[in-house]
Coordinates of C-alpha atoms and ligand atoms in Angstrom, one line a residue:
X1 CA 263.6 112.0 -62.6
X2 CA 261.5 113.2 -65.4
X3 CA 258.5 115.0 -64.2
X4 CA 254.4 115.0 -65.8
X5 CA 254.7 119.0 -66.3
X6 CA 257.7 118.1 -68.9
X7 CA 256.2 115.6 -70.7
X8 CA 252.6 117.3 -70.8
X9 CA 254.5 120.8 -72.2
X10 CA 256.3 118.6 -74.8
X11 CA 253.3 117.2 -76.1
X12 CA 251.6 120.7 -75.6
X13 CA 254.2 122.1 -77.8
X14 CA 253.8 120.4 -80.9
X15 CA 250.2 121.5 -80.9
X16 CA 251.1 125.2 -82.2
X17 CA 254.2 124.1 -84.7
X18 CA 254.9 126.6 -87.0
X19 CA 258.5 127.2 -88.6
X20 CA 260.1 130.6 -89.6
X21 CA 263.4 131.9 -90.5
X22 CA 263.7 134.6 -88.0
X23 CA 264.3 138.1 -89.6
X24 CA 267.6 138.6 -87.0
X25 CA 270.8 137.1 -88.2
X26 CA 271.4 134.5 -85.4
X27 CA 268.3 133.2 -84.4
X28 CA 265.8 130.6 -86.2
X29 CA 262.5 130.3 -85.0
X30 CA 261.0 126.8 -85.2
X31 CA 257.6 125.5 -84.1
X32 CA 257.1 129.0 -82.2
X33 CA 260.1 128.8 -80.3
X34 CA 263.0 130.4 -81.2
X35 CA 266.6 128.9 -81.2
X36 CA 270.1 130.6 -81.0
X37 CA 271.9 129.5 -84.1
X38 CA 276.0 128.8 -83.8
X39 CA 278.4 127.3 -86.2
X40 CA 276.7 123.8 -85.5
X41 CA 273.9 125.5 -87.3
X42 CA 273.1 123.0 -90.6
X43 CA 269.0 122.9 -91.0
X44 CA 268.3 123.6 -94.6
X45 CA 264.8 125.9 -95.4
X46 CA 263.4 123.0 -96.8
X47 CA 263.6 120.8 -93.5
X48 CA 262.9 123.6 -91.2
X49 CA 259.7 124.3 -93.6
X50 CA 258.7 120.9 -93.2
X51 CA 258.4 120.7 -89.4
X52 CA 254.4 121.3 -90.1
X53 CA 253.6 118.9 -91.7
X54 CA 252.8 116.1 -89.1
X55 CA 252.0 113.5 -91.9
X56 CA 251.8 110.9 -89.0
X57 CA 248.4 113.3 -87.8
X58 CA 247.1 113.8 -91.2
X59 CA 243.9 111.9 -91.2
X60 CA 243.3 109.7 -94.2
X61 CA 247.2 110.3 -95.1
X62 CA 249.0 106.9 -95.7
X63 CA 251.4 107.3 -92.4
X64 CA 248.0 107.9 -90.3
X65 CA 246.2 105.4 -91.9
X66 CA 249.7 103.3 -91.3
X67 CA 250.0 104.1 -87.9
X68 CA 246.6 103.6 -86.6
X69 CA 246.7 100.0 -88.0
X70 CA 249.9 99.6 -86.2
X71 CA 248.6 101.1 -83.0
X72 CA 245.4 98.7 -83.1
X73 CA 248.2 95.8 -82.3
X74 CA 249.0 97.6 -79.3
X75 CA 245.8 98.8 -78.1
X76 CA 245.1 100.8 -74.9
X77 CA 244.5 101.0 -72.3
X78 CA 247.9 98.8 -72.0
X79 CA 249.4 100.9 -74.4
X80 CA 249.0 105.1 -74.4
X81 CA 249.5 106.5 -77.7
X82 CA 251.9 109.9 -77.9
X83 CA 251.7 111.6 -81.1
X84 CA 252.2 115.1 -80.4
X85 CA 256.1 115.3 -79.4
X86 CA 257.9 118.2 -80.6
X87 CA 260.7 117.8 -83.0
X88 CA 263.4 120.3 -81.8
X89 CA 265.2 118.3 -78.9
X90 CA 268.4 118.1 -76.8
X91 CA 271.3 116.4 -77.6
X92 CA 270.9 114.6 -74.1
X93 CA 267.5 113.7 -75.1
X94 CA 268.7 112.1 -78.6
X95 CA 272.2 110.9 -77.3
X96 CA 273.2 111.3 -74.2
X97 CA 269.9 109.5 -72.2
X98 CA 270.2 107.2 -74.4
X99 CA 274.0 105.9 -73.8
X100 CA 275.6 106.9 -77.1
X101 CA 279.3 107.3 -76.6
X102 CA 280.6 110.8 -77.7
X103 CA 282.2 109.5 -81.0
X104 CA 279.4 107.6 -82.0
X105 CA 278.6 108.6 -85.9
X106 CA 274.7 109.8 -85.2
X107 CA 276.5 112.5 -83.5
X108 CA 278.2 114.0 -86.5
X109 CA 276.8 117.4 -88.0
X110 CA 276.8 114.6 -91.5
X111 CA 273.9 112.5 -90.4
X112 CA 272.0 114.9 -88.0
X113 CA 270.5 118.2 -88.4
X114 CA 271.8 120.6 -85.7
X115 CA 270.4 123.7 -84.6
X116 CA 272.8 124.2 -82.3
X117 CA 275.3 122.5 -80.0
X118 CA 273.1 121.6 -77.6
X119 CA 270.0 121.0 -80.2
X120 CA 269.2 119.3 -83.3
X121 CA 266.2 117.7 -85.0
X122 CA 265.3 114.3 -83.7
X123 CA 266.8 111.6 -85.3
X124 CA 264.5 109.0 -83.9
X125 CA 261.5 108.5 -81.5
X126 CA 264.1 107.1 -79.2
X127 CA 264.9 110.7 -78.0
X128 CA 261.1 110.4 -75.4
X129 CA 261.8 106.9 -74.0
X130 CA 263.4 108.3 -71.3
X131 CA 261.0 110.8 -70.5
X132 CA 258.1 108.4 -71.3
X133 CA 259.5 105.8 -69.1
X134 CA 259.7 109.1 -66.7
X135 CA 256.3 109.8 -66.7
X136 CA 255.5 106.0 -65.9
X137 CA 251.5 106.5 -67.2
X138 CA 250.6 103.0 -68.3
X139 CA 252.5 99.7 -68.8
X140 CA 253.3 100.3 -72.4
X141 CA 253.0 102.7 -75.2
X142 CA 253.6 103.6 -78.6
X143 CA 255.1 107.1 -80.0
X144 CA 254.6 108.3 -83.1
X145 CA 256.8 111.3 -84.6
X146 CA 258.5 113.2 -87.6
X147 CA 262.3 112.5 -87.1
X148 CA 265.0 113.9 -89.4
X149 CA 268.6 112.3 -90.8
X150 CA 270.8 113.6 -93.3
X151 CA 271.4 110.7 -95.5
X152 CA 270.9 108.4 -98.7
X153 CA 268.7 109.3 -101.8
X154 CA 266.9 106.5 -102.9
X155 CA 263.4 105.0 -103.3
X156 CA 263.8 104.1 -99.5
X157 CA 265.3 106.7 -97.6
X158 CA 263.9 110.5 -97.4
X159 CA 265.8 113.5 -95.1
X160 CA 262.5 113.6 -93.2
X161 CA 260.6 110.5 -92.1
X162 CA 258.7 108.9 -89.2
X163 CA 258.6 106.3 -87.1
X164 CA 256.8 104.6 -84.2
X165 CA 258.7 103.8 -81.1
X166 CA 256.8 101.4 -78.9
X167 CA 257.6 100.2 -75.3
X168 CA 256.5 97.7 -72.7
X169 CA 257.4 97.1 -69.3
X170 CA 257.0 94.7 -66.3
X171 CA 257.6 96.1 -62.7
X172 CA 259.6 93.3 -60.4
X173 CA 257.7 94.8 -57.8
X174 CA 254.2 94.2 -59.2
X175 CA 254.8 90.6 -60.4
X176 CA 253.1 87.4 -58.5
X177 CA 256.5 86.5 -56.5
X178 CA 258.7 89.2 -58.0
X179 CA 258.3 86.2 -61.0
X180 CA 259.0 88.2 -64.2
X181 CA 259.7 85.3 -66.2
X182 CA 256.2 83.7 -65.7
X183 CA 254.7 87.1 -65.9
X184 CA 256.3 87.8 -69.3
X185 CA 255.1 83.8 -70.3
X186 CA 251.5 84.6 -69.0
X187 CA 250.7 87.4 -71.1
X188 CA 252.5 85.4 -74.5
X189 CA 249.9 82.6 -73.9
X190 CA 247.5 85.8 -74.4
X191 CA 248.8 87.1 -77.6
X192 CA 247.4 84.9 -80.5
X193 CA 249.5 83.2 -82.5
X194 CA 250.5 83.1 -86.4
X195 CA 251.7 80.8 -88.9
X196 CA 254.1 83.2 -90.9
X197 CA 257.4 81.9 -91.9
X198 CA 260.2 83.7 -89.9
X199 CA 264.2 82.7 -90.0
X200 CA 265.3 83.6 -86.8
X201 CA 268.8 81.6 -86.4
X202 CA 270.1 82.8 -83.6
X203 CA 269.8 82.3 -79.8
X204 CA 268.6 85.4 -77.5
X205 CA 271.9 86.1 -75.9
X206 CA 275.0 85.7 -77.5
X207 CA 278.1 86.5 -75.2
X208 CA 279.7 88.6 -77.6
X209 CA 277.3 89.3 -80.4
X210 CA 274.5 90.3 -78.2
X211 CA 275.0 90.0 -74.9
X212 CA 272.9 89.0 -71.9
X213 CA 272.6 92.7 -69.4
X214 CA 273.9 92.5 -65.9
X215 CA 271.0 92.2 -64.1
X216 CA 268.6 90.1 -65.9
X217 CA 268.9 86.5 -66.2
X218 CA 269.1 84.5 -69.2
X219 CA 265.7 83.6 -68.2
X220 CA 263.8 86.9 -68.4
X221 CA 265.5 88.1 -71.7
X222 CA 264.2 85.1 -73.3
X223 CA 260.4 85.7 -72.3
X224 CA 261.3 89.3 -72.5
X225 CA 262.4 88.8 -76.2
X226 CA 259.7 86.3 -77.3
X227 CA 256.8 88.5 -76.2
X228 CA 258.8 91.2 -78.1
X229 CA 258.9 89.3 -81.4
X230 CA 255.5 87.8 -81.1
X231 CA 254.2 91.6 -80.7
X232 CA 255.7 92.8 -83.9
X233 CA 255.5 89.9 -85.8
X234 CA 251.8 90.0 -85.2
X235 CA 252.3 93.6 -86.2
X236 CA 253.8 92.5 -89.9
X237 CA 250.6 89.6 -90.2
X238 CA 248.5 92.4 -89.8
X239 CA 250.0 94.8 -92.3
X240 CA 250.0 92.2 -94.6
X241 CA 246.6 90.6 -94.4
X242 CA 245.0 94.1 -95.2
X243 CA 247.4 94.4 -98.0
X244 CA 246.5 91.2 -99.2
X245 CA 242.8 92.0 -98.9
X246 CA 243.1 95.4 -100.7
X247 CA 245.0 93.7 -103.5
X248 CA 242.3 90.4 -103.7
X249 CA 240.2 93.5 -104.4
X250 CA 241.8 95.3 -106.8
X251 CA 242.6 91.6 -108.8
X252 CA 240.5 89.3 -107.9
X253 CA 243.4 86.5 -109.6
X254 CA 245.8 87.8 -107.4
X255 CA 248.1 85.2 -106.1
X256 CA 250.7 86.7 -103.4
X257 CA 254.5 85.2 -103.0
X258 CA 255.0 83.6 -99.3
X259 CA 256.5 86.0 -97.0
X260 CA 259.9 86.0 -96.4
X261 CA 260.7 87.7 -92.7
X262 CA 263.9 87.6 -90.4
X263 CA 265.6 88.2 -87.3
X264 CA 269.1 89.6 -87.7
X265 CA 270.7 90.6 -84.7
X266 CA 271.8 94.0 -84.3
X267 CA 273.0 96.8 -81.6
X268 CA 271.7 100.1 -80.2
X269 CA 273.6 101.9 -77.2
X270 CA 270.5 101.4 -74.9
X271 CA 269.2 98.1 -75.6
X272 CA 270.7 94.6 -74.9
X273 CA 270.3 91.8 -76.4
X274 CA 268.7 93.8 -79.7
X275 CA 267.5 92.8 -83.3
X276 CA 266.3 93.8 -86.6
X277 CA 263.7 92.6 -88.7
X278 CA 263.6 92.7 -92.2
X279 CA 261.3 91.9 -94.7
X280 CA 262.1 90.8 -98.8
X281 CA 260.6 93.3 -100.7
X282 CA 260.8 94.1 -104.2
X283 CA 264.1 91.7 -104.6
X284 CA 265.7 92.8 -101.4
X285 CA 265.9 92.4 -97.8
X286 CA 264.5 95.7 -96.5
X287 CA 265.1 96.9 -92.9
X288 CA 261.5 98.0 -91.4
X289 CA 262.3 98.3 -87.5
X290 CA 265.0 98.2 -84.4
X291 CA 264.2 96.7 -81.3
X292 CA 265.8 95.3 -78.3
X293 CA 265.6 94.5 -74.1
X294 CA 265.6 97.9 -73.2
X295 CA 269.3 98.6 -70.6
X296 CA 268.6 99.1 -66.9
X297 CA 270.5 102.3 -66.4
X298 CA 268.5 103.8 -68.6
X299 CA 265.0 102.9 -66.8
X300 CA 267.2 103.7 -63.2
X301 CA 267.6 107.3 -64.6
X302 CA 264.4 107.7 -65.5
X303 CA 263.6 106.7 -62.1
X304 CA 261.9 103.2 -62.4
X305 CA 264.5 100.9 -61.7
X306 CA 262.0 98.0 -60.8
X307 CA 260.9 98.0 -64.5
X308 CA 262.3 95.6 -67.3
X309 CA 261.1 95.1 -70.7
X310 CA 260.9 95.7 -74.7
X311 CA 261.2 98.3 -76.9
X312 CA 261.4 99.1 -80.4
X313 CA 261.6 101.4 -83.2
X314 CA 259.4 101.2 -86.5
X315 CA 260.2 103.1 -90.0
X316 CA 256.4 104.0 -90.8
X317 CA 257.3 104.7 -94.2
X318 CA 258.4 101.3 -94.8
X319 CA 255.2 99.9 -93.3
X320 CA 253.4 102.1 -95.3
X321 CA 255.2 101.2 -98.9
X322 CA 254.6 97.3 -97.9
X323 CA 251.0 97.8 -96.9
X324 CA 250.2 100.0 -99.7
X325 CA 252.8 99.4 -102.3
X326 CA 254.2 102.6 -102.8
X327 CA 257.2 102.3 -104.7
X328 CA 259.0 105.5 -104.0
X329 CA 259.2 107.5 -100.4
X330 CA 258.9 110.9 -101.8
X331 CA 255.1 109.7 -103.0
X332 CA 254.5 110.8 -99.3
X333 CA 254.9 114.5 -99.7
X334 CA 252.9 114.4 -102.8
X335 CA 250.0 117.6 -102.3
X336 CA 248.6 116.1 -105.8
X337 CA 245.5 115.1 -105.9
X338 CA 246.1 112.0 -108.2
X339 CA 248.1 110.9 -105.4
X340 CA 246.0 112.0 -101.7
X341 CA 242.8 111.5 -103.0
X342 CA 243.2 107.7 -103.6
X343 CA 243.1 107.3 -99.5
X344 CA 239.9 109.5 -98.8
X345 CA 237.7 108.5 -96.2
X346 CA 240.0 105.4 -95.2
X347 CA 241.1 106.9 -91.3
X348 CA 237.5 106.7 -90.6
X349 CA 236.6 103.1 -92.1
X350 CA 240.2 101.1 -92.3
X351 CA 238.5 98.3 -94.2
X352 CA 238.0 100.7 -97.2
X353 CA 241.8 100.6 -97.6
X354 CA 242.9 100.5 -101.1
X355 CA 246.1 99.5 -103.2
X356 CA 248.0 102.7 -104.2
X357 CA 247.4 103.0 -108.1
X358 CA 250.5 104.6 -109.9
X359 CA 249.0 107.3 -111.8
X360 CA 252.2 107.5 -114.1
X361 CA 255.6 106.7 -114.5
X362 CA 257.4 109.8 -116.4
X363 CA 260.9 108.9 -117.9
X364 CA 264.1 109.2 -115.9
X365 CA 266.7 111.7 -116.7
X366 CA 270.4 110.3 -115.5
X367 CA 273.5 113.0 -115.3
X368 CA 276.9 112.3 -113.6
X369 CA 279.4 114.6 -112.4
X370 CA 282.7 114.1 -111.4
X371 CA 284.9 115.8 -109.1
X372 CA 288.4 115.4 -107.8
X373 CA 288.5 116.0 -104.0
X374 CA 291.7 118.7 -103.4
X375 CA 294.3 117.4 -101.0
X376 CA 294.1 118.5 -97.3
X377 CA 295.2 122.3 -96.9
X378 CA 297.6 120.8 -93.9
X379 CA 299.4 118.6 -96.1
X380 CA 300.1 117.9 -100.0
X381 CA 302.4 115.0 -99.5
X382 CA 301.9 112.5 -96.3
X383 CA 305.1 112.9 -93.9
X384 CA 306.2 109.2 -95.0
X385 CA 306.4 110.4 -98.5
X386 CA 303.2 108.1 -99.4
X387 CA 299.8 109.8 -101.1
X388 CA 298.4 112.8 -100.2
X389 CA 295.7 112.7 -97.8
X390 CA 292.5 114.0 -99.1
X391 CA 290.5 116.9 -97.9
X392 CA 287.3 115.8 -95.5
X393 CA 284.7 114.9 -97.6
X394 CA 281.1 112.9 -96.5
X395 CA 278.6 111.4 -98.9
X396 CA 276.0 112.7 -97.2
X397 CA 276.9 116.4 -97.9
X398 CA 276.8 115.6 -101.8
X399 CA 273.1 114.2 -101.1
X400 CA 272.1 117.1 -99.1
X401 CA 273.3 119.4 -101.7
X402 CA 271.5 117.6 -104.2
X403 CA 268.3 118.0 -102.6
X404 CA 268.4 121.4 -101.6
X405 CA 268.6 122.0 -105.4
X406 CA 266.7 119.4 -106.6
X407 CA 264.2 118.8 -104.2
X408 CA 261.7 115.6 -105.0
X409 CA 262.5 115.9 -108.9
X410 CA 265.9 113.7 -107.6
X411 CA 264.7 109.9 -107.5
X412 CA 268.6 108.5 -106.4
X413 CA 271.9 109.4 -106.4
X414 CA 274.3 106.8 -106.9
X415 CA 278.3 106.1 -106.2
X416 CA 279.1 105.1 -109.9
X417 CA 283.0 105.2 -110.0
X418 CA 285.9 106.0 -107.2
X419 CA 290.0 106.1 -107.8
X420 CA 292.9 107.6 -106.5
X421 CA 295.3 108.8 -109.2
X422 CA 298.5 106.8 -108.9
X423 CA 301.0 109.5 -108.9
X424 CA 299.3 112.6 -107.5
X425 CA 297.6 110.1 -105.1
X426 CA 293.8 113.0 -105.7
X427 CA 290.8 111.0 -105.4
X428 CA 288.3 111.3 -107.9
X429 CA 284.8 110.0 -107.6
X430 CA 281.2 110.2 -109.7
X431 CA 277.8 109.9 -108.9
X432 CA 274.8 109.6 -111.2
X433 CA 271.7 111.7 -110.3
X434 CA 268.4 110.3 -112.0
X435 CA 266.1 113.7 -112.4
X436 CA 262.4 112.2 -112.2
X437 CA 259.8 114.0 -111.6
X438 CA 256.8 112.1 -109.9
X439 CA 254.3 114.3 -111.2
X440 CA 255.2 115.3 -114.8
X441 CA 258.0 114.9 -117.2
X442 CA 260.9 116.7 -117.0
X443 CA 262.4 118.5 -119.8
X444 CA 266.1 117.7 -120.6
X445 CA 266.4 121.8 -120.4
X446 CA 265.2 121.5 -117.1
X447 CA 266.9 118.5 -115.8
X448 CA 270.3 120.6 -117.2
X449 CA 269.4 123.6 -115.4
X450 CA 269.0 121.3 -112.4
X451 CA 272.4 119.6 -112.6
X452 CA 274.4 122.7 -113.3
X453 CA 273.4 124.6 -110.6
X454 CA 274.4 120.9 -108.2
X455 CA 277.9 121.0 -109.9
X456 CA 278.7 125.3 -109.3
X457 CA 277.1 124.4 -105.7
X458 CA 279.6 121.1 -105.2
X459 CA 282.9 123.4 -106.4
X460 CA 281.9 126.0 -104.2
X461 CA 280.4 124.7 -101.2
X462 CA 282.7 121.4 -100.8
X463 CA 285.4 123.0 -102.6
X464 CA 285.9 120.1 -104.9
X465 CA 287.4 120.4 -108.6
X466 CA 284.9 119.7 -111.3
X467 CA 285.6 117.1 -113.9
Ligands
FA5_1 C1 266.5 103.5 -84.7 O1 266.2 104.6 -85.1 C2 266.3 103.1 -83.2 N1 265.8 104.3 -82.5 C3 265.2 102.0 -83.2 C4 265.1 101.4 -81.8 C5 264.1 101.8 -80.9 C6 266.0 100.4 -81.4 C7 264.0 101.2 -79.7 C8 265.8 99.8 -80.1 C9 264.8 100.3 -79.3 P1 267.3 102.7 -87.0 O2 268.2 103.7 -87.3 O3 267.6 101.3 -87.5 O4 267.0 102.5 -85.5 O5 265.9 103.1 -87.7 C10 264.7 102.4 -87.4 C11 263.9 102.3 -88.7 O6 263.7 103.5 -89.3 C12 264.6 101.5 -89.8 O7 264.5 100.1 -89.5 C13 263.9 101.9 -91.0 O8 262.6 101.3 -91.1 C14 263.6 103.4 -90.7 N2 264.5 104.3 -91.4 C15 265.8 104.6 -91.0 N3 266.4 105.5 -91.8 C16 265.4 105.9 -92.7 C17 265.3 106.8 -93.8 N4 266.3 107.6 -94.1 N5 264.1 106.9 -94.5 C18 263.1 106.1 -94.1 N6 263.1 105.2 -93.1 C19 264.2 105.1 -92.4
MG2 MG1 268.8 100.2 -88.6

């Protein structure tokens, strides 16, 4: 049982975040707390530096303005709004409340920022449902936070990034005849309704695919899940109507392409059944939220086992780059002016939202390298005489290298080639780094400087031979 004290000292804490690398060997202070580093230690300066930032409760910043359109689909008092969680949490908090088995890939120290053991960065808003569900202060609510992933380097993805997580329950108890299903149907008939387009091919349970929880019956995760898609498809008519508005404005000949929006199913440890929705953006399907019926152990350990409902998991970025057209998700951690200053004064009046104007495009720089990965240290030939095994190697330690060096002047990285030598069975492999600057252009001198020092830091810090 989760009680008020810890919920109201979370929220507390993120009020006086400041992060410093303590002066004693060990120890890293972050948000005014300091941690006991160990060899699960992996937070880069950058990240740690970055833990102030709270873009999401920047006014007039395009995640605030983002969220607070988002949040006016799931107004209060049905839905509380938390926005001030702290971003150093336990691993029981990010995996273990929420059912991840213990080889599950989040876990690795590749995809998640550890402090410790026992502590990393959050890797999703997901890490307060229990807690939130805990606390039990209103029916539903919506959680906005900073959360932190090591992984790709593209227009899309960004080490740091934020998302809303958004709940809503119905208590058994509380329902006219313990009658969730008509409950659920009552408040649809509330909701208004649309006329986008949205594929959604499959049915709500699937035995294998997407299974029906013990517990509920078919029934109740049918309402359950309609009222849940309603909700965020509303959400996406929203986003786009005031993007559609703000470019009739901008052109007054502007004619938009239909929307294109679908269900895909998908799975997450603590939900059942659960979905995607993606949108077509920009010639591709892209991914802007997780969702699903939320799993009854999970509101039994929070101590509310009458409860059932919805809950999902929105990338605000994503929002923000369809609502605004952004085309590139380091734009967000611009400080220049030619970038902030085109969003002044919208947080207080939302209706003056405006198109995001590119101020300039400055001209990409592309260098590969190439490496061979070295063989394990255990082995050089496998024990049935076949190819060597390689050493351990993961993608996502190439991209975090990249950035430390790099920083924001590193638009993508890309796989460009892979092969294993035929006789000596080493792997080779080369990515492409574009060097692009979003707020001047880059000097091939520069760029060079750039990509030397990311080769001499892959050779010694992956230990893999240059090419
Ligand atoms: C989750 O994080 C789940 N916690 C969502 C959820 C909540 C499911 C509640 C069920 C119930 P996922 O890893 O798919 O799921 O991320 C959710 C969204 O975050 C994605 O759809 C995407 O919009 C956004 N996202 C994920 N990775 C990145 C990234 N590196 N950069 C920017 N946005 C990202
Ligand atoms: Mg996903």
């Amino acid at each position: 049982m989760v009680l008020r004290g810890d919920l109201r000292a979370a929220a507390n804490a993120g009020i006086t975040r400041q992060a410093s690398a303590s002066a004693f060997p060990g120890k890293i202070t972050l948000g005014g707390k300091e941690y006991q580093k160990d060899n699960w230690f992996n937070v880069p300066d950058s990240i740690a530096n970055s833990l102030t930032r709270e873009l999401h409760n920047t006014p007039d910043h395009p995640i605030s303005i983002t969220r607070s359109i988002v949040e006016s689909k799931f107004p209060s008092p049905t839905f509380k709004h938390y926005n001030k969680f702290f971003p150093v949490v336990s691993t029981h908090e990010n995996f273990d409340s929420l059912g991840f088995p213990a080889d599950h890939p989040g876990r690795s120290k590749t995809d998640t920022y550890y402090v410790n053991e026992k502590t990393v960065l959050r890797t999703h808003t997901s890490a307060h449902e229990l807690a939130i569900f805990g606390a039990n202060e209103s029916v539903g609510y919506t959680c906005s936070a900073d959360v932190y992933r090591r992984d790709a380097i593209d227009k899309t993805h960004y080490p740091i990034f934020h998302q809303m997580e958004g709940a809503r329950m119905w208590d058994r108890r509380k329902a006219p005849g313990g009658n969730i299903v008509q409950a659920v149907w009552d408040d649809i008939s509330n909701l208004p309704t649309h006329d986008m387009i949205v594929e959604d091919p499959n049915p709500p349970t699937h035995p294998e695919r997407n299974p029906l929880q013990h517990g509920h019956s078919h029934d109740e995760a049918e309402a359950i899940a309609a009222h849940l898609k309603r909700s965020l498809e509303l959400m996406v008519v929203e986003i786009f109507s005031r993007a559609k508005t703000a470019a009739i404005a901008a052109d007054p000949n502007y004619h938009d392409e239909p929307l294109k929006v679908r269900w895909i199913e998908a799975y997450f440890p603590w939900t059942s059944p659960s979905w995607e929705l993606e949108i077509f953006w920009q010639g591709d399907w892209l991914e802007v939220l997780g969702c699903g019926v939320v799993k009854q152990e999970l509101l039994e350990n929070a101590g509310v086992p009458s409860q059932l409902g919805w809950a999902f998991g929105i990338g605000l970025e994503r929002i923000a780059m369809l609502l605004f057209e952004i085309p590139d998700i380091r734009l967000f951690w611009s400080q220049d002016a030619r970038f902030l200053d085109q969003f002044k004064g919208v947080s207080s009046d939302l209706t003056s939202l405006k198109r995001y104007v590119p101020f300039s495009k400055y001209p990409a720089c592309y260098k590969d390298v190439a490496f061979w990965l070295q063989p394990s240290s255990s082995s050089t030939t496998s024990a049935a005489g076949g190819l060597a095994p390689v050493q351990s190697f993961h993608e996502n330690d190439v991209m975090e290298i990249v950035r430390e060096i790099g920083g924001d002047v590193v638009e993508d990285v890309r796989k460009t080639d892979e092969f294993t030598h035929p006789k000596t069975g080493r792997k080779s492999l080369c990515y492409r780094i574009n060097y692009r600057s979003l707020e001047r252009t880059l000097t091939n001198e520069e760029a060079n400087e750039f990509h030397e020092q990311v080769r001499a830091a892959l050779a010694r810090r992956l230990g893999v031979v240059l090419r």
